[in-house]
Amino acid sequence: MTPHTSVTADERTVLADLTELLARLMEDEYGLDDIEIGPDTTFNRDLELESIDLVTLAGLLQERYGDRVNFAEFLAGMEFDEIIELTVGRLVEYVVASLHATEAS
């Protein structure tokens, strides 16, 4: 019997993944390829993403993580002001928690 190995989701790995997804989104949608993205980067103020961009990001997250991460559900649980102030770091925390929750079940 071979041991089951799983990649544990840590914040650094997820941040790298999200940075790559966001960079791809910014380049594809806006032709921007030199965007600085970090944990404190806000989707609205810093990246100036619109709601359609968040839908696109949800699709990218679905491609990357499958059903383990539900970005639309995450946003649905927020107040409007929270969505406006949403940072990459907060999304990283959500993704890590979601991945750990599915690993545990």
Short mmCIF file of C-alpha atoms in Angstrom, two decimals:
data_model
loop_
_atom_site.label_atom_id
_atom_site.label_comp_id
_atom_site.label_asym_id
_atom_site.label_seq_id
_atom_site.Cartn_x
_atom_site.Cartn_y
_atom_site.Cartn_z
CA MET A 1 0.00 0.00 0.00
CA THR A 2 1.42 3.37 -0.98
CA PRO A 3 1.16 6.22 1.50
CA HIS A 4 -1.28 8.97 0.64
CA THR A 5 0.54 12.22 0.12
CA SER A 6 -1.30 15.49 -0.02
CA VAL A 7 0.01 18.94 -0.53
CA THR A 8 -0.92 21.03 2.45
CA ALA A 9 -2.13 24.47 1.57
CA ASP A 10 -0.10 27.10 3.29
CA GLU A 11 -0.52 30.82 2.94
CA ARG A 12 2.70 31.35 0.99
CA THR A 13 1.71 28.80 -1.65
CA VAL A 14 -1.84 30.13 -1.93
CA LEU A 15 -0.56 33.73 -2.11
CA ALA A 16 1.74 32.71 -4.97
CA ASP A 17 -1.17 30.99 -6.73
CA LEU A 18 -3.48 33.98 -6.29
CA THR A 19 -0.77 36.40 -7.39
CA GLU A 20 -0.32 34.37 -10.57
CA LEU A 21 -4.09 34.20 -11.21
CA LEU A 22 -4.52 37.94 -10.60
CA ALA A 23 -1.54 38.82 -12.77
CA ARG A 24 -3.03 36.71 -15.57
CA LEU A 25 -6.41 38.38 -15.11
CA MET A 26 -4.89 41.87 -15.13
CA GLU A 27 -2.85 41.13 -18.24
CA ASP A 28 -5.70 39.45 -20.14
CA GLU A 29 -8.33 42.05 -19.25
CA TYR A 30 -6.32 45.26 -19.05
CA GLY A 31 -2.97 44.57 -20.69
CA LEU A 32 -1.19 45.26 -17.40
CA ASP A 33 1.73 42.98 -16.65
CA ASP A 34 3.76 44.79 -13.99
CA ILE A 35 1.25 44.87 -11.13
CA GLU A 36 2.58 44.57 -7.58
CA ILE A 37 0.35 42.18 -5.67
CA GLY A 38 0.73 41.35 -1.99
CA PRO A 39 -1.40 40.46 1.04
CA ASP A 40 -2.46 44.08 1.62
CA THR A 41 -3.47 44.68 -2.01
CA THR A 42 -7.18 45.51 -2.27
CA PHE A 43 -9.22 44.25 -5.19
CA ASN A 44 -11.17 47.48 -5.52
CA ARG A 45 -8.86 50.35 -4.61
CA ASP A 46 -5.47 48.94 -5.69
CA LEU A 47 -6.35 46.63 -8.58
CA GLU A 48 -9.52 48.54 -9.55
CA LEU A 49 -11.32 45.30 -10.32
CA GLU A 50 -14.99 45.49 -11.24
CA SER A 51 -17.67 42.96 -10.36
CA ILE A 52 -17.24 41.18 -13.70
CA ASP A 53 -13.55 40.75 -12.87
CA LEU A 54 -14.53 39.07 -9.60
CA VAL A 55 -16.71 36.67 -11.60
CA THR A 56 -13.69 35.92 -13.80
CA LEU A 57 -11.56 35.44 -10.70
CA ALA A 58 -14.17 33.03 -9.31
CA GLY A 59 -13.80 30.99 -12.51
CA LEU A 60 -10.00 30.98 -12.21
CA LEU A 61 -10.24 29.87 -8.58
CA GLN A 62 -12.65 27.11 -9.63
CA GLU A 63 -10.16 25.93 -12.28
CA ARG A 64 -7.30 25.95 -9.77
CA TYR A 65 -8.99 24.51 -6.67
CA GLY A 66 -12.20 22.89 -7.92
CA ASP A 67 -15.22 22.79 -5.65
CA ARG A 68 -13.07 23.10 -2.54
CA VAL A 69 -13.08 26.91 -2.82
CA ASN A 70 -16.35 28.76 -3.47
CA PHE A 71 -15.49 32.42 -4.03
CA ALA A 72 -19.10 33.41 -4.79
CA GLU A 73 -20.25 31.93 -1.48
CA PHE A 74 -17.40 33.73 0.30
CA LEU A 75 -18.49 37.08 -1.19
CA ALA A 76 -22.18 36.38 -0.54
CA GLY A 77 -21.45 36.26 3.20
CA MET A 78 -20.00 39.79 3.18
CA GLU A 79 -21.43 43.25 3.51
CA PHE A 80 -20.86 45.63 0.60
CA ASP A 81 -18.19 47.58 2.51
CA GLU A 82 -16.29 44.35 3.24
CA ILE A 83 -16.24 43.48 -0.45
CA ILE A 84 -14.96 46.95 -1.31
CA GLU A 85 -12.14 46.59 1.25
CA LEU A 86 -11.37 42.93 0.43
CA THR A 87 -7.64 42.27 0.36
CA VAL A 88 -5.64 39.52 -1.31
CA GLY A 89 -4.54 38.43 2.18
CA ARG A 90 -8.12 37.93 3.34
CA LEU A 91 -8.84 35.82 0.26
CA VAL A 92 -5.66 33.81 0.94
CA GLU A 93 -6.92 33.11 4.49
CA TYR A 94 -10.29 31.97 3.11
CA VAL A 95 -8.71 29.69 0.49
CA VAL A 96 -6.35 28.12 3.04
CA ALA A 97 -9.23 27.55 5.49
CA SER A 98 -11.39 26.04 2.73
CA LEU A 99 -8.61 23.71 1.60
CA HIS A 100 -7.90 22.61 5.17
CA ALA A 101 -11.62 22.01 5.77
CA THR A 102 -11.86 19.72 2.74
CA GLU A 103 -8.65 17.92 3.72
CA ALA A 104 -10.10 17.25 7.17
CA SER A 105 -13.35 15.80 5.85
#
